[in-house]
mmCIF file of C-alpha atoms and ligand atoms in Angstrom:
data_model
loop_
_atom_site.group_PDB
_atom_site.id
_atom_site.type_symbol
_atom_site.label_atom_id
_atom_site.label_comp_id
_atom_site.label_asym_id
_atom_site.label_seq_id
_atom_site.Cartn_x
_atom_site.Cartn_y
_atom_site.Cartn_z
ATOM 1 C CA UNK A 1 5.503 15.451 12.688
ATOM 2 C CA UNK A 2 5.219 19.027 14.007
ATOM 3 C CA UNK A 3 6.132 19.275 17.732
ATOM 4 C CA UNK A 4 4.513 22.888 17.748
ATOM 5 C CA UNK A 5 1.491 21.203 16.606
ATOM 6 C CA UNK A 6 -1.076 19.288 18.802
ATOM 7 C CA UNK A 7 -0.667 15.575 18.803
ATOM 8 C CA UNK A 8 -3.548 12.944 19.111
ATOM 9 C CA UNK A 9 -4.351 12.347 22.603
ATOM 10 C CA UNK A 10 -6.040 9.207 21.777
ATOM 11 C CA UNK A 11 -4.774 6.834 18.726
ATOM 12 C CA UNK A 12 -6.682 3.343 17.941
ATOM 13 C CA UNK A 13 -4.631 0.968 15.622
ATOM 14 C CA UNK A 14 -5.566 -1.722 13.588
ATOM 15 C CA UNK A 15 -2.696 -3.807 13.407
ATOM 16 C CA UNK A 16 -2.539 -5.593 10.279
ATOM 17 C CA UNK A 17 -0.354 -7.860 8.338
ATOM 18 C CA UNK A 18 1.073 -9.706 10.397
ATOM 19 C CA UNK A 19 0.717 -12.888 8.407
ATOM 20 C CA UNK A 20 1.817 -11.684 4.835
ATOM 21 C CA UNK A 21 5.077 -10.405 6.790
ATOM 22 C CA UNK A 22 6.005 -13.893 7.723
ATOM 23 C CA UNK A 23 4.924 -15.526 4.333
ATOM 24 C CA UNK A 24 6.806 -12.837 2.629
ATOM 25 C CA UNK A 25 9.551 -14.719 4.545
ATOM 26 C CA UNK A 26 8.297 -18.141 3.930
ATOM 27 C CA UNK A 27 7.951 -18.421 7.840
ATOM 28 C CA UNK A 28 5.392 -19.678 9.770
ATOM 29 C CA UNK A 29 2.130 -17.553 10.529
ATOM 30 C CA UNK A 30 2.635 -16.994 14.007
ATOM 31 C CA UNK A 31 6.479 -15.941 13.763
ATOM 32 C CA UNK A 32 4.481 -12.276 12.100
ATOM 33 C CA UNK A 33 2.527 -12.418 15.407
ATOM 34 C CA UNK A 34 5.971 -13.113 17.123
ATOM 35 C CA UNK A 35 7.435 -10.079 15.602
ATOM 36 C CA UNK A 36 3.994 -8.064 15.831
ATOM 37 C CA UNK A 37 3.885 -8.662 19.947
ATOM 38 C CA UNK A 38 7.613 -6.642 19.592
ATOM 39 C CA UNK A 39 5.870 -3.943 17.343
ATOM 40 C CA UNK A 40 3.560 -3.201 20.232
ATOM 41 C CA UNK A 41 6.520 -3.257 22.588
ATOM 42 C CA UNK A 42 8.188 -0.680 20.564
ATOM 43 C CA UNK A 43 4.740 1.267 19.358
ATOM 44 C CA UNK A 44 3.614 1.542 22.889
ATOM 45 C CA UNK A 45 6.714 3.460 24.194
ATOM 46 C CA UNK A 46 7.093 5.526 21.541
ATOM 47 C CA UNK A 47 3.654 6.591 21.346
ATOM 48 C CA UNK A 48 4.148 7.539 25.067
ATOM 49 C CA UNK A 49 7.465 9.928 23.882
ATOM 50 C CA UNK A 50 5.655 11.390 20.943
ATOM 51 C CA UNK A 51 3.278 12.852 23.595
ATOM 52 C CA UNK A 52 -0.088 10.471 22.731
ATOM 53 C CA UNK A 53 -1.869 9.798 26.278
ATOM 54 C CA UNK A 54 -3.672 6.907 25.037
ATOM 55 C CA UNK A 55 -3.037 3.870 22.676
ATOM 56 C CA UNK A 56 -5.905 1.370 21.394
ATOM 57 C CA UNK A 57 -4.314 -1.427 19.881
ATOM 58 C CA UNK A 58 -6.862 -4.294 18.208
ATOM 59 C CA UNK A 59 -5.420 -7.384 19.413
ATOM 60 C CA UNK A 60 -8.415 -9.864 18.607
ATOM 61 C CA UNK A 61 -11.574 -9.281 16.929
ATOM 62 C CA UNK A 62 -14.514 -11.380 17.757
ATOM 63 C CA UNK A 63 -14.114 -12.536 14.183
ATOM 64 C CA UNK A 64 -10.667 -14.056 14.614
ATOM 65 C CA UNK A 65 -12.389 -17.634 16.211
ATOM 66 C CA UNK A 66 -12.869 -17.788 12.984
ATOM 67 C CA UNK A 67 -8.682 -18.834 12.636
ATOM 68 C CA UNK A 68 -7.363 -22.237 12.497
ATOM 69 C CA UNK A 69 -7.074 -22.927 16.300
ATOM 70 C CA UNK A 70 -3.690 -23.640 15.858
ATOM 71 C CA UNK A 71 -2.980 -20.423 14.939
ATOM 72 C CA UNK A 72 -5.570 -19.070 18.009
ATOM 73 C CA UNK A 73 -3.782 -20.680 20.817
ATOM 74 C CA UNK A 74 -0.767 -19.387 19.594
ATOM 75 C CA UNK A 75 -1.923 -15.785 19.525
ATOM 76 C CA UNK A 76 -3.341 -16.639 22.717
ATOM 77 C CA UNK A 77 0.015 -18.025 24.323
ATOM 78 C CA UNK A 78 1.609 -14.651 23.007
ATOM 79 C CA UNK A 79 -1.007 -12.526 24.752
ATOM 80 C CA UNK A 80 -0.564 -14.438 28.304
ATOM 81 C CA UNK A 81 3.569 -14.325 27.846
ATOM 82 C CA UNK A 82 3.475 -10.171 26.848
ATOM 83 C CA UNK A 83 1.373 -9.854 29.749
ATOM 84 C CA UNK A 84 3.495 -12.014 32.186
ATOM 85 C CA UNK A 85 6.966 -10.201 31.129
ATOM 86 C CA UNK A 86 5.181 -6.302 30.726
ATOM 87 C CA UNK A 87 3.762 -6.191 33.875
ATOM 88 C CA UNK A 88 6.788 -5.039 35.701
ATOM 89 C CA UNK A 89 7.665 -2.471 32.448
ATOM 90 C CA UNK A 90 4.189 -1.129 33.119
ATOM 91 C CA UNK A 91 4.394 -0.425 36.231
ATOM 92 C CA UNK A 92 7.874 1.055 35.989
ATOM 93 C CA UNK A 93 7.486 2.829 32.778
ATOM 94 C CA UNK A 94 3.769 4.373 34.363
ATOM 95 C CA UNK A 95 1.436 3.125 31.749
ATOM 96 C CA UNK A 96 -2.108 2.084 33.488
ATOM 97 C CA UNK A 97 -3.534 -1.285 30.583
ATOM 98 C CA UNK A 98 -7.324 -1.237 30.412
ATOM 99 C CA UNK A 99 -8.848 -3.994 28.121
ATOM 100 C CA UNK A 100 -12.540 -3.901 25.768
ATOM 101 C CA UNK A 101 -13.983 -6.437 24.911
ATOM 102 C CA UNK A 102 -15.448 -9.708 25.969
ATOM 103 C CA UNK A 103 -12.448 -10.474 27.879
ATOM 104 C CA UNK A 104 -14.712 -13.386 29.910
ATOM 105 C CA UNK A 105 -14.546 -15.256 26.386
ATOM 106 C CA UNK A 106 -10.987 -15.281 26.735
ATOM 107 C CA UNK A 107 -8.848 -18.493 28.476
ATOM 108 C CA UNK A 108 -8.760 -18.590 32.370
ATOM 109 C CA UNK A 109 -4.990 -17.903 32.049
ATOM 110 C CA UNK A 110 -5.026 -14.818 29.948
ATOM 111 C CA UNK A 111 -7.808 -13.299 32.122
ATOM 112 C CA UNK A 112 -5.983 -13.558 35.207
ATOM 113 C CA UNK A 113 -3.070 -12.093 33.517
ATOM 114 C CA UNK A 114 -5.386 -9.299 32.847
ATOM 115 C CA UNK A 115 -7.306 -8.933 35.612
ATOM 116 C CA UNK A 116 -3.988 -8.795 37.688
ATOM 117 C CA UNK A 117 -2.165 -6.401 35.034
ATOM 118 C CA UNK A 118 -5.438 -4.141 35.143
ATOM 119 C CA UNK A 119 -5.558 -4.083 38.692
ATOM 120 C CA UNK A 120 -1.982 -3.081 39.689
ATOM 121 C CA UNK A 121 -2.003 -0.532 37.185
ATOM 122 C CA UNK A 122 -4.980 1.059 37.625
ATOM 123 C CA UNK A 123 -3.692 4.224 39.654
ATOM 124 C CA UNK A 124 -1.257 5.029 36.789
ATOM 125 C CA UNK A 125 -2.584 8.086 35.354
ATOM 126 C CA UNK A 126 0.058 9.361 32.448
ATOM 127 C CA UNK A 127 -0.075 7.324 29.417
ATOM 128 C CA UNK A 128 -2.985 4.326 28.966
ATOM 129 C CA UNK A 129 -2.776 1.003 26.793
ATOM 130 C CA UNK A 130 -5.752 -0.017 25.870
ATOM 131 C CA UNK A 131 -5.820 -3.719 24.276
ATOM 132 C CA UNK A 132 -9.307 -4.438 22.429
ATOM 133 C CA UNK A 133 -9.466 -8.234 23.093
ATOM 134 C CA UNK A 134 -12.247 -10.154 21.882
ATOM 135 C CA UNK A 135 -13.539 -6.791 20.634
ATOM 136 C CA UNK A 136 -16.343 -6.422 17.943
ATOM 137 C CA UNK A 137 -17.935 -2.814 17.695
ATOM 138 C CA UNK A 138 -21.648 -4.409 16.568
ATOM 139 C CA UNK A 139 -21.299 -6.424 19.932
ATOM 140 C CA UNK A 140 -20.524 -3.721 21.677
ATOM 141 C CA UNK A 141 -23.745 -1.942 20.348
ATOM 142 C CA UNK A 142 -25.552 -5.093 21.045
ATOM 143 C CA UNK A 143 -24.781 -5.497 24.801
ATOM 144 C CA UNK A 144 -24.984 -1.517 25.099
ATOM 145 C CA UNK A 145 -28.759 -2.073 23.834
ATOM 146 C CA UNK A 146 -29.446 -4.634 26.097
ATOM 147 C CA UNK A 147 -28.236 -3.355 29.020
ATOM 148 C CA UNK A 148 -29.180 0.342 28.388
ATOM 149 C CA UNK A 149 -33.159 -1.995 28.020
ATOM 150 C CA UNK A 150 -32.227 -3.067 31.140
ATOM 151 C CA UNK A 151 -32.096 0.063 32.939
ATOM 152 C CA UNK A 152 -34.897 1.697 31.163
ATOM 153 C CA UNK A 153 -36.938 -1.215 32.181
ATOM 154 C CA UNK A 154 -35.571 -1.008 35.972
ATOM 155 C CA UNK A 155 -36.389 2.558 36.120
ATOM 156 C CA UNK A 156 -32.626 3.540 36.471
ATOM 157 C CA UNK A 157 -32.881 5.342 33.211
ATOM 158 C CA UNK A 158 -35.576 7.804 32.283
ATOM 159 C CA UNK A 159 -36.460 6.501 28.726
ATOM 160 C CA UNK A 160 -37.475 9.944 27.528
ATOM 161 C CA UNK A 161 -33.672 11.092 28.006
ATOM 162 C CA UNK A 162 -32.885 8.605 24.989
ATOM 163 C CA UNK A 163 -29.440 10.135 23.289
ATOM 164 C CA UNK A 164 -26.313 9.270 22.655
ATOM 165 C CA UNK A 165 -24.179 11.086 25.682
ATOM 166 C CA UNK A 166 -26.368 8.636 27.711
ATOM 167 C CA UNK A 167 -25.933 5.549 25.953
ATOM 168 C CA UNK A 168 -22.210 6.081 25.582
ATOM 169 C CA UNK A 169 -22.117 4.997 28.962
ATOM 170 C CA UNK A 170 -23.352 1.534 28.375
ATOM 171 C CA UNK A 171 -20.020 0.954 25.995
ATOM 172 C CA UNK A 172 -17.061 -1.001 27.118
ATOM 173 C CA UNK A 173 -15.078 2.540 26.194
ATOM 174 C CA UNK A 174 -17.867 4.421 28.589
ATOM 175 C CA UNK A 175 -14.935 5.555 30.491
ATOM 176 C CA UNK A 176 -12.538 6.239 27.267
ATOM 177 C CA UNK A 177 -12.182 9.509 25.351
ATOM 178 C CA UNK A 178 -12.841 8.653 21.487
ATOM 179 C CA UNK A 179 -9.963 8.224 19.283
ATOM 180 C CA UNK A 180 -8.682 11.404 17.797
ATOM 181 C CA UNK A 181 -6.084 9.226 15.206
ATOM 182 C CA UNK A 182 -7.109 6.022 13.420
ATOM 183 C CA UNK A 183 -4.391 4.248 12.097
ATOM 184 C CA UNK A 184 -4.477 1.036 10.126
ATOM 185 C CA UNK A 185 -1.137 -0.956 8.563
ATOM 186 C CA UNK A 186 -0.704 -3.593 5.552
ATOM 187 C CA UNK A 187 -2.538 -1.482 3.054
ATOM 188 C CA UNK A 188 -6.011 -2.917 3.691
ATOM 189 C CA UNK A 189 -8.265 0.393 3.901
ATOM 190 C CA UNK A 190 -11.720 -0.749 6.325
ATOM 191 C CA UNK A 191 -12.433 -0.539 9.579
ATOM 192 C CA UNK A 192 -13.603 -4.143 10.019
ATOM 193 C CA UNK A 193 -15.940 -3.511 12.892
ATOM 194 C CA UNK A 194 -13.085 -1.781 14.997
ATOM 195 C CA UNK A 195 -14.718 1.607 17.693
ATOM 196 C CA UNK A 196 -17.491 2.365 14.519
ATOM 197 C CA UNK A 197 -18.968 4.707 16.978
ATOM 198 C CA UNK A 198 -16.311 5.907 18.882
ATOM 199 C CA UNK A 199 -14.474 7.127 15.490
ATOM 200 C CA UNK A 200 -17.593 8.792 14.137
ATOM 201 C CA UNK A 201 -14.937 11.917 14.699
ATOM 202 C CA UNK A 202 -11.581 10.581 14.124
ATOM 203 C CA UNK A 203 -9.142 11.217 11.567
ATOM 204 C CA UNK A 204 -7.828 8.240 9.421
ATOM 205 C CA UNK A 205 -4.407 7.046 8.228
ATOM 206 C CA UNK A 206 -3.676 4.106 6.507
ATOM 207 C CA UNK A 207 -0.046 2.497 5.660
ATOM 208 C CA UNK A 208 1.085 -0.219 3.709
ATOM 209 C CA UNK A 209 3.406 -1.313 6.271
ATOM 210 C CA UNK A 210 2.957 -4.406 7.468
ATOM 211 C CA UNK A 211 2.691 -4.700 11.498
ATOM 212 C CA UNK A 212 5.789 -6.147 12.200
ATOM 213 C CA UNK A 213 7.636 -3.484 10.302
ATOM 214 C CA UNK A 214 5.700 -0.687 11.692
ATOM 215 C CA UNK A 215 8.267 1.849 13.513
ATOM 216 C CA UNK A 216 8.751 5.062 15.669
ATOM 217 C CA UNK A 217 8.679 6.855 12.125
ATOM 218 C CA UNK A 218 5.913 5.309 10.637
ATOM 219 C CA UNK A 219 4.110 6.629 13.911
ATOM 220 C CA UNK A 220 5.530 10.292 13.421
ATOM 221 C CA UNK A 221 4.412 10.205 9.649
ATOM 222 C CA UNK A 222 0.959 9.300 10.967
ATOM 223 C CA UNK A 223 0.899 11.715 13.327
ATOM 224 C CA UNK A 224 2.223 14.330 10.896
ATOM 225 C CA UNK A 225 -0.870 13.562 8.717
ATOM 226 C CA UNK A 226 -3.335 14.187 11.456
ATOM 227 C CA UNK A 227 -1.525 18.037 11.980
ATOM 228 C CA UNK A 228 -2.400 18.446 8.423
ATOM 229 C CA UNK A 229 -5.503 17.756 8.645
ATOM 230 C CA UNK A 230 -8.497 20.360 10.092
ATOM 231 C CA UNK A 231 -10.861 19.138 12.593
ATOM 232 C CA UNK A 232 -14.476 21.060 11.865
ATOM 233 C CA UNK A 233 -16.745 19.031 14.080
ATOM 234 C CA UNK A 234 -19.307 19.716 11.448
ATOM 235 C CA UNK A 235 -18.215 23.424 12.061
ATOM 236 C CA UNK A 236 -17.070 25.973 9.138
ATOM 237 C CA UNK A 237 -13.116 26.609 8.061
ATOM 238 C CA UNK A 238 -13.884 29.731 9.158
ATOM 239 C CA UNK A 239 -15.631 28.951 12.127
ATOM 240 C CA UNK A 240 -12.471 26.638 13.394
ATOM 241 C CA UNK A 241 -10.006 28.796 12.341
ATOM 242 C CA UNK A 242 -11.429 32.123 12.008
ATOM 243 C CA UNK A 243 -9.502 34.820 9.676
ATOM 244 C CA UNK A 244 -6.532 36.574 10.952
ATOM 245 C CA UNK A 245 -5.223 34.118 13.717
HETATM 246 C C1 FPP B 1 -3.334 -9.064 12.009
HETATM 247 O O1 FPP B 1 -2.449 -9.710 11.166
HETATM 248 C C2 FPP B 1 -3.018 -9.268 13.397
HETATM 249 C C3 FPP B 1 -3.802 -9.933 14.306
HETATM 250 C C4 FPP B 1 -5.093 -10.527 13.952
HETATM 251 C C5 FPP B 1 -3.391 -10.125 15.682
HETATM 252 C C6 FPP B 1 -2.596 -9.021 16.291
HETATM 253 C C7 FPP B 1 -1.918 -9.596 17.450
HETATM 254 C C8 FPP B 1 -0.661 -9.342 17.861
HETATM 255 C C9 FPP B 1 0.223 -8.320 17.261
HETATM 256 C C10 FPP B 1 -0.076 -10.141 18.952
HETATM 257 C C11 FPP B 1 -0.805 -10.142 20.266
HETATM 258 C C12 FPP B 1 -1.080 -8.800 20.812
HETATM 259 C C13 FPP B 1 -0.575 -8.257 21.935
HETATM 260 C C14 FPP B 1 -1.127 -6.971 22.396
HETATM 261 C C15 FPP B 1 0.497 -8.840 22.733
HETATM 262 P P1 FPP B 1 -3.000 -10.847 10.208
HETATM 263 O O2 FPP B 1 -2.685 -12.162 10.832
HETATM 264 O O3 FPP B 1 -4.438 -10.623 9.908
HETATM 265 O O4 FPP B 1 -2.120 -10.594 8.944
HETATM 266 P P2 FPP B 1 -2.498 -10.930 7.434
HETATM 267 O O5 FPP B 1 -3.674 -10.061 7.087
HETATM 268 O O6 FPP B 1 -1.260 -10.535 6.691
HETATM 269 O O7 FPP B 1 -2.799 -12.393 7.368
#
């Protein structure tokens, strides 16, 4: 990457492979999800130094129930231990954790690890985690619908003002910039229902690095695609960057 060059204020990755990583090693499943959780340890902070403001990691879909529950709890134990030994690092290190998703879906224990995580972070103002728990971009559009209805029918919102900078607000990310950097790892190349909206704009990398292997550098190569890239906004090339400059 370029440090003369803009980075992404806002990257969302889809962190993938974890599994194949640990077959690769004929280990158990969850020892890929072991090494993953120390991935976002090290992903996290380094994101931070790079300059990025704000990192979307997708930590559960609303799709994964669909996992042996073995394998769930387990992914579920790992979520409520991060929390439980990060909070401290958070707060020292400066980095505010917001969660989307149906987090109320999730057990008791992990939401009050949230809750409390969320809460004593919340005036941190540098650098934000964002963990997309329980997180499904078509129920997000679903809920969005239904309470946007909701408001209409309430007469909080005109219905004749219909457009998309006022339903935006009825997302979990209403408060969120959209993602300037989409990255996903292990090779796989779709989006599998991960911020369809919010990325309508975003730039896409994809890796075949498997989570658990993902490092600083794979971050800065990322990165260094997006500063190759042009951002039009539907715009011209001349129009963004106009001759001469
Ligand atoms: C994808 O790998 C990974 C997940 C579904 C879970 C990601 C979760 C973590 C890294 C741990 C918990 C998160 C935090 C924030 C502490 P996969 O299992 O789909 O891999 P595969 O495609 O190779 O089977």
């Amino acid at each position: 990457m370029d440090p003369s060059l803009a980075v992404p204020a806002h990257v969302a990755i889809i962190m993938d492979g974890n599994g194949r990583w640990a077959t690769q090693r004929g280990l158990p499943r969850i020892e890929g999800h072991r090494r993953g959780v120390e991935t976002v340890r090290a992903v996290s902070r380094a994101a931070r130094d790079l300059g990025v403001r704000m990192l979307t990691l997708y930590a559960f879909s609303v799709e994964n129930w669909r996992r042996p529950a073995e394998e769930i709890g387990a992914l579920m134990g790992l979520l409520e231990h991060y929390l439980r030994r990060e909070l401290d690092n958070l707060r020292r290190e400066g980095i505010r954790l917001r969660t989307i998703g149906r987090t109320q879906d999730l057990p008791a224990g992990v939401q009050a690890r949230l809750r409390e995580a969320e809460a004593e972070t919340r005036h941190l103002t540098g650098y934000t985690l964002v963990l997309a728990l329980n997180y499904g971009s078509r129920t997000e559009v679903a809920e969005a619908a239904r309470a946007y209805a909701a408001a209409v029918a309430a007469g909080r919102q005109p219905a004749g003002e219909a457009s998309w900078e006022h339903f935006r607000r009825y997302l979990y990310t209403a408060e969120l910039p959209d993602p300037d950097l989409v990255v996903r790892t292990s090779g796989e190349t779709r989006l599998s229902n991960f911020l369809l909206l919010q990325a309508a704009y975003a730039e896409f990398h994809f890796t075949p690095v498997l989570w658990p292997d993902f490092s600083r550098a794979d971050l800065e190569a990322a990165i260094a695609d997006y500063q190759g890239r042009e951002r039009r906004f539907g715009r011209t090339s001349a129009q963004v960057e106009p001759a001469g400059t």
